[in-house]
Short mmCIF file of C-alpha atoms and ligand atoms in Angstrom, two decimals:
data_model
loop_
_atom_site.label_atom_id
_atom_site.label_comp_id
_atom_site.label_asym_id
_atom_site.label_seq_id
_atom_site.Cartn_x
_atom_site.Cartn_y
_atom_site.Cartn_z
CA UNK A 109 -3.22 -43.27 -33.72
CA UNK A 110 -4.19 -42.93 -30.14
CA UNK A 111 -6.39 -39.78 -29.32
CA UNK A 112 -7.34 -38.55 -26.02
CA UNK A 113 -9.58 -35.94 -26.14
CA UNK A 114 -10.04 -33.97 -22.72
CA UNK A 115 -12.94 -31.38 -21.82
CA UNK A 116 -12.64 -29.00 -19.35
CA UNK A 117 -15.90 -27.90 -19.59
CA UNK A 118 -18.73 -28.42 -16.91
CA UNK A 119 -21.83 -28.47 -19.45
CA UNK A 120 -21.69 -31.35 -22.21
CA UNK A 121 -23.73 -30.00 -24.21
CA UNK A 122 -22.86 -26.29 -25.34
CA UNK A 123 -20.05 -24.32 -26.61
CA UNK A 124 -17.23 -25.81 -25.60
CA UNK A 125 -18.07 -29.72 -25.40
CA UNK A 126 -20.12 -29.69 -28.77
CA UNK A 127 -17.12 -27.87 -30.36
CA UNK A 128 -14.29 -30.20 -29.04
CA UNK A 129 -16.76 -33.55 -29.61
CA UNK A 130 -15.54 -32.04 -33.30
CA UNK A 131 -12.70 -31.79 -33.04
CA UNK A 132 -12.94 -35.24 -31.25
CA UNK A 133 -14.74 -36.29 -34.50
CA UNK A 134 -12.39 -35.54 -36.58
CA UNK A 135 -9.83 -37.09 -35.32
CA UNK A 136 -11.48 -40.30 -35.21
CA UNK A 137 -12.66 -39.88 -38.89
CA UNK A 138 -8.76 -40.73 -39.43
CA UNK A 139 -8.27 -44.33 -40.55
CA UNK A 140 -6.85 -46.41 -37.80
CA UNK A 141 -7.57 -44.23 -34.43
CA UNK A 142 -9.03 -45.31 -31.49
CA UNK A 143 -10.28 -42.73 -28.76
CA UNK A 144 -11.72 -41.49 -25.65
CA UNK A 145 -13.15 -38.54 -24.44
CA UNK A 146 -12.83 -37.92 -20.79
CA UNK A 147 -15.01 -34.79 -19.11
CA UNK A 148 -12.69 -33.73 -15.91
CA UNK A 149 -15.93 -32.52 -14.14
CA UNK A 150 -17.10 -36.21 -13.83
CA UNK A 151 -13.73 -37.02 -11.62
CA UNK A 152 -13.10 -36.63 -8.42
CA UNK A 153 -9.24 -34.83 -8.34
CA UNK A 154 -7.06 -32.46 -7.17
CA UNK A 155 -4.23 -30.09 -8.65
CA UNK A 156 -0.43 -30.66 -8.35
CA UNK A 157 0.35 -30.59 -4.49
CA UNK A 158 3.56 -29.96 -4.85
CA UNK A 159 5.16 -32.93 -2.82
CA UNK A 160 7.81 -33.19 -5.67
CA UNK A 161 7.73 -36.59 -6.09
CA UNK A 162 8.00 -36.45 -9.95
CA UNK A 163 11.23 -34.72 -9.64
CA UNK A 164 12.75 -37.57 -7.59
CA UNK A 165 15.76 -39.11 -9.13
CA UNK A 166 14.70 -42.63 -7.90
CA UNK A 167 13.64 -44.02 -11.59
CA UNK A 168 10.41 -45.69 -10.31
CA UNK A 169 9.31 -42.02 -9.17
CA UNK A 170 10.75 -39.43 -11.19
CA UNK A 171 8.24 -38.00 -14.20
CA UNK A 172 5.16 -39.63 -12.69
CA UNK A 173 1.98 -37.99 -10.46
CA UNK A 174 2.36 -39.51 -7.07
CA UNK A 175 -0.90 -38.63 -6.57
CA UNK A 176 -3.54 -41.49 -7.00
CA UNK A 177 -6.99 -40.06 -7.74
CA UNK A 178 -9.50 -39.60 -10.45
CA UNK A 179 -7.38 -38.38 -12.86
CA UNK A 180 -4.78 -40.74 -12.14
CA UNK A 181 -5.97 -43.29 -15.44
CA UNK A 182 -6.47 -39.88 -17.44
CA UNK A 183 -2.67 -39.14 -17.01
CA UNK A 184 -1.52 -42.68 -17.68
CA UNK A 185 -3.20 -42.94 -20.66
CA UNK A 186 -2.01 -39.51 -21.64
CA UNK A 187 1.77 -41.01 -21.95
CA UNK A 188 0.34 -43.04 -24.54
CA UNK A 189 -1.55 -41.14 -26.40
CA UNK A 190 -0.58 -39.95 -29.92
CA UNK A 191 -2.81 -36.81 -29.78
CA UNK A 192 -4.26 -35.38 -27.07
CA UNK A 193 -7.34 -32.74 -27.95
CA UNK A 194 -8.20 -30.00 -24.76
CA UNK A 195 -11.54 -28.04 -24.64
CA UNK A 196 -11.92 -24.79 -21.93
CA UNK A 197 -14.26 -22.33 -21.80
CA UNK A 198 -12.70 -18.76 -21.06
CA UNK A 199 -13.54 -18.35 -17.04
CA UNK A 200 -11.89 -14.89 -15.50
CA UNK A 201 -10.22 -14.17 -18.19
CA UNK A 202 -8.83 -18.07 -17.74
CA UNK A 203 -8.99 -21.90 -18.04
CA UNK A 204 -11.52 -23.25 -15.98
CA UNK A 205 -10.24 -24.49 -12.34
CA UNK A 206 -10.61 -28.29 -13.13
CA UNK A 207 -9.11 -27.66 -16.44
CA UNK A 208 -6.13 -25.79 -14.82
CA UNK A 209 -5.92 -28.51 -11.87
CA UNK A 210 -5.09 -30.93 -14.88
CA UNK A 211 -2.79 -28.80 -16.59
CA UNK A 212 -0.91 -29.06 -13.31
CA UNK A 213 -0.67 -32.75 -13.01
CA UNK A 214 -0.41 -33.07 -16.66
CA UNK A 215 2.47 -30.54 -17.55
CA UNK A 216 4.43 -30.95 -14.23
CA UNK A 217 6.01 -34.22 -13.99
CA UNK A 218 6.92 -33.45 -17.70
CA UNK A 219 9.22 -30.81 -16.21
CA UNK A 220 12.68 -30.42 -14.08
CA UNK A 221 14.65 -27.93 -12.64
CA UNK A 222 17.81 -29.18 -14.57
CA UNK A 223 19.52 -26.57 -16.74
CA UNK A 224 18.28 -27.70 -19.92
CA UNK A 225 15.08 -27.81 -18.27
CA UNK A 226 14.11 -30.42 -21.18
CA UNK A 227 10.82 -31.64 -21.17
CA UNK A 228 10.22 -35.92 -20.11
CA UNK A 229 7.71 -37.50 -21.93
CA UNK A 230 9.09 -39.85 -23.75
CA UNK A 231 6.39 -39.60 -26.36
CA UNK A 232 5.82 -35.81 -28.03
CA UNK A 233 2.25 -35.79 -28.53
CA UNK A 234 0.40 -33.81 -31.22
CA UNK A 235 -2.02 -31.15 -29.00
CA UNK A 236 -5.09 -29.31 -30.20
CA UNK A 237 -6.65 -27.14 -27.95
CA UNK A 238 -10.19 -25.37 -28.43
CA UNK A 239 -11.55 -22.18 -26.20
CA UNK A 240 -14.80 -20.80 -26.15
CA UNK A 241 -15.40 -16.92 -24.37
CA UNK A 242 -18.26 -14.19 -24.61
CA UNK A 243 -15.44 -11.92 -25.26
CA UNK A 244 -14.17 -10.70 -29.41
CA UNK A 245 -11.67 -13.13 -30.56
CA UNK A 246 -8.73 -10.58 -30.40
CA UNK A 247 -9.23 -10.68 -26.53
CA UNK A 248 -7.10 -13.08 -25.34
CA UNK A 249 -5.16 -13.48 -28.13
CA UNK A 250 -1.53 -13.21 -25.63
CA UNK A 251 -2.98 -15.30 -22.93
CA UNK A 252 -3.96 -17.90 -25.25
CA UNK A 253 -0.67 -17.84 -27.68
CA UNK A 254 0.88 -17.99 -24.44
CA UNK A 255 -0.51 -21.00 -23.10
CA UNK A 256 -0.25 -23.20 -26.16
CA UNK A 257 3.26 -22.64 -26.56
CA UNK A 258 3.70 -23.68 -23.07
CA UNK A 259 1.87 -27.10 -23.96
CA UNK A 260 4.27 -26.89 -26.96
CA UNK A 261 7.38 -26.98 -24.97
CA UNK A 262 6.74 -29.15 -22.69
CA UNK A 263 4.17 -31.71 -24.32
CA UNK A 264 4.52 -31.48 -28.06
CA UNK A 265 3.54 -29.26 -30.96
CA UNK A 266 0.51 -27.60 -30.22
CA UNK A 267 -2.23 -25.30 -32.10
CA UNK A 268 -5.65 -24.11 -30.82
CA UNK A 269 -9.15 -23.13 -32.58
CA UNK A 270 -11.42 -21.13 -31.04
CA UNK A 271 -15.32 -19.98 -31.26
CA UNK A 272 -15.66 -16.38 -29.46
CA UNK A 273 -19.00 -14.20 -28.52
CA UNK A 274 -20.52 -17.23 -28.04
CA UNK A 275 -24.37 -17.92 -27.07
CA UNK A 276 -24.07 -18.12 -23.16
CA UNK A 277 -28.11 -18.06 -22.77
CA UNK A 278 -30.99 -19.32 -24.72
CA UNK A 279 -33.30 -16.71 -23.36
CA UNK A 280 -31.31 -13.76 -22.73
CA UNK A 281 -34.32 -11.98 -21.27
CA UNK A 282 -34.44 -13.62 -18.47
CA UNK A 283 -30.66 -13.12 -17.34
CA UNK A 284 -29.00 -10.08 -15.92
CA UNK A 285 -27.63 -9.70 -19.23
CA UNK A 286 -27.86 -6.84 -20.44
CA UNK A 287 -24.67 -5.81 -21.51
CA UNK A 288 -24.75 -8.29 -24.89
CA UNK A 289 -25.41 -7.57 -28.50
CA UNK A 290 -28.42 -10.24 -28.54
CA UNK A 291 -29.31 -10.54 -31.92
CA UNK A 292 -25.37 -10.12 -32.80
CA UNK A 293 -24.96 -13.30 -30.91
CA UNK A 294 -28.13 -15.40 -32.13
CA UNK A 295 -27.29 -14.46 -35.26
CA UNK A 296 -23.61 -16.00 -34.87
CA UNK A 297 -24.57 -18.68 -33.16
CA UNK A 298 -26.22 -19.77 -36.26
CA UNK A 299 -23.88 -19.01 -38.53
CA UNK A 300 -20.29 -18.44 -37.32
CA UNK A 301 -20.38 -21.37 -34.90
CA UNK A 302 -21.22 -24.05 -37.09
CA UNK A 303 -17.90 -22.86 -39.11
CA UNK A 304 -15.94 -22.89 -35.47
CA UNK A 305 -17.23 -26.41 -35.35
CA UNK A 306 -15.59 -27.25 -38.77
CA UNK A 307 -12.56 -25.66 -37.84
CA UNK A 308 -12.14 -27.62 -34.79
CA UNK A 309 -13.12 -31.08 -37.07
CA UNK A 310 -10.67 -30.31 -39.57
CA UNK A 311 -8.00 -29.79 -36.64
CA UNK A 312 -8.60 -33.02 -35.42
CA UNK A 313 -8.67 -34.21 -38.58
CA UNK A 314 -5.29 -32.98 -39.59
CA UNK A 315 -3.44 -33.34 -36.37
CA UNK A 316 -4.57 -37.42 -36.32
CA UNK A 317 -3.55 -37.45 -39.86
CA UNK A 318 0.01 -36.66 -39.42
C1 FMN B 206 -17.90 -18.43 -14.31
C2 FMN B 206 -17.80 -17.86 -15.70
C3 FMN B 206 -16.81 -16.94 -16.00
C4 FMN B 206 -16.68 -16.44 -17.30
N1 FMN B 206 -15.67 -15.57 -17.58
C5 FMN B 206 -15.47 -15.15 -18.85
C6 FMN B 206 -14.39 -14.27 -19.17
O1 FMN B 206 -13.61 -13.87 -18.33
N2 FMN B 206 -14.26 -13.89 -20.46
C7 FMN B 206 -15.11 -14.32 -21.45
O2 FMN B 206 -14.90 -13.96 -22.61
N3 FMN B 206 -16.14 -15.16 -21.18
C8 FMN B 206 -16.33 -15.58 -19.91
N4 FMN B 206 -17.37 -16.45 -19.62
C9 FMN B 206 -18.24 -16.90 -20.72
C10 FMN B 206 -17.85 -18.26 -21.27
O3 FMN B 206 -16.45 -18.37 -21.50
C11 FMN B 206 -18.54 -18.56 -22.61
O4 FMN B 206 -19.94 -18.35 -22.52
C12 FMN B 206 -18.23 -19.97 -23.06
O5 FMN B 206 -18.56 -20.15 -24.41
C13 FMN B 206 -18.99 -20.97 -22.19
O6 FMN B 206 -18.68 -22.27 -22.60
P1 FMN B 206 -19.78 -23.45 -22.49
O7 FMN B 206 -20.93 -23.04 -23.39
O8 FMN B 206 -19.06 -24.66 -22.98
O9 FMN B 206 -20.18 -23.52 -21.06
C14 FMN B 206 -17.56 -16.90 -18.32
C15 FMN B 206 -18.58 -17.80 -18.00
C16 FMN B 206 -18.71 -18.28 -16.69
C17 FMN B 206 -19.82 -19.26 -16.36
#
């Protein structure tokens, strides 16, 4: 098993990196996988810029990013890999920008504009995906259901944990901030996002295992 494991966070050390490095972990706890775990804020790249290359019938073209950056070895190795693992933080209500820039180049030279509009990838993938947000967990409930069925179409089966009302600040006192429960979210911090963590190993886990 071949995992890939791709944050989309800036910070590598809270919420969202600590809680994919789980699911990460998990994964790798499966006999027999080998891994990496890329952070997209440590490459230099762009989004799709639409030149439409990937959609070029010429066969040495067609379902590959023209585009030769940073995230260039990150996409190749993606083809290969037998599960691919996705952290983002919630940012406006979205993914954040460089995790969204490699959805892009990820997702669309596994697309066409034929009928069938059938994905390309040869290989179907196994995808976890794990958000983080200040908001209750009911919030984005469409936009995320929504965005990991998309992955499922067009990459492979796909499921997502997530760890909500997260602890943005370690000193909430000195942040204009005043419109959080602070002791609400100390208090799960400490004991809700350990369990988020668990959930996210034991996606890994299972997801590597089949
Ligand atoms: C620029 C920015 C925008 C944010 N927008 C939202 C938002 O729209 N909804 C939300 O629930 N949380 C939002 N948050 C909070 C983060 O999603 C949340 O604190 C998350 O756990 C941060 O992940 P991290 O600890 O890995 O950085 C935002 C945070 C930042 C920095």
């Amino acid at each position: 098993m071949n995992i890939l494991t791709i944050c989309g966070a800036a910070n590598k050390t809270r919420n969202t990196a600590s809680m994919l490095r789980s699911a990460f972990n998990g994964a790798m706890s499966v006999p027999d996988t080998t891994g990496e775990f890329v952070y997209l804020y440590d490459l230099d790249f762009k989004g799709c810029v639409g030149c439409h290359s990937c959609k070029l019938l010429d066969e040495s073209k067609f379902s590959r990013c023209a585009l030769r950056d940073g995230l260039t070895p990150v996409l190749e190795k993606a083809v290969d890999a037998d599960v691919i693992l996705i952290g983002s933080p919630i940012y406006f209500s979205d993914i954040t920008g460089e995790t969204r820039s490699f959805l892009e180049r990820f997702f669309f030279p596994a697309t066409t504009y034929n009928k069938d509009r059938a994905p390309t990838y040869p290989k179907r993938p196994k995808v976890g995906w794990v958000f983080t947000m200040n908001a209750p967990g009911e919030f984005y409930k469409d936009f995320l259901g929504g965005l990991v069925s998309m992955t499922s179409r067009i990459i492979g089966e796909s499921e997502y944990v997530m760890a909500y009302q997260t602890q943005q600040f370690q000193d909430y006192s000195k942040y204009a901030a005043t419109m959080f429960d602070v002791d609400m979210v100390k208090k799960r911090h400490i004991e809700q996002f350990p369990k988020d963590c668990e959930a996210a190993f034991a996606m890994g886990k299972r997801l590597a295992g089949k």
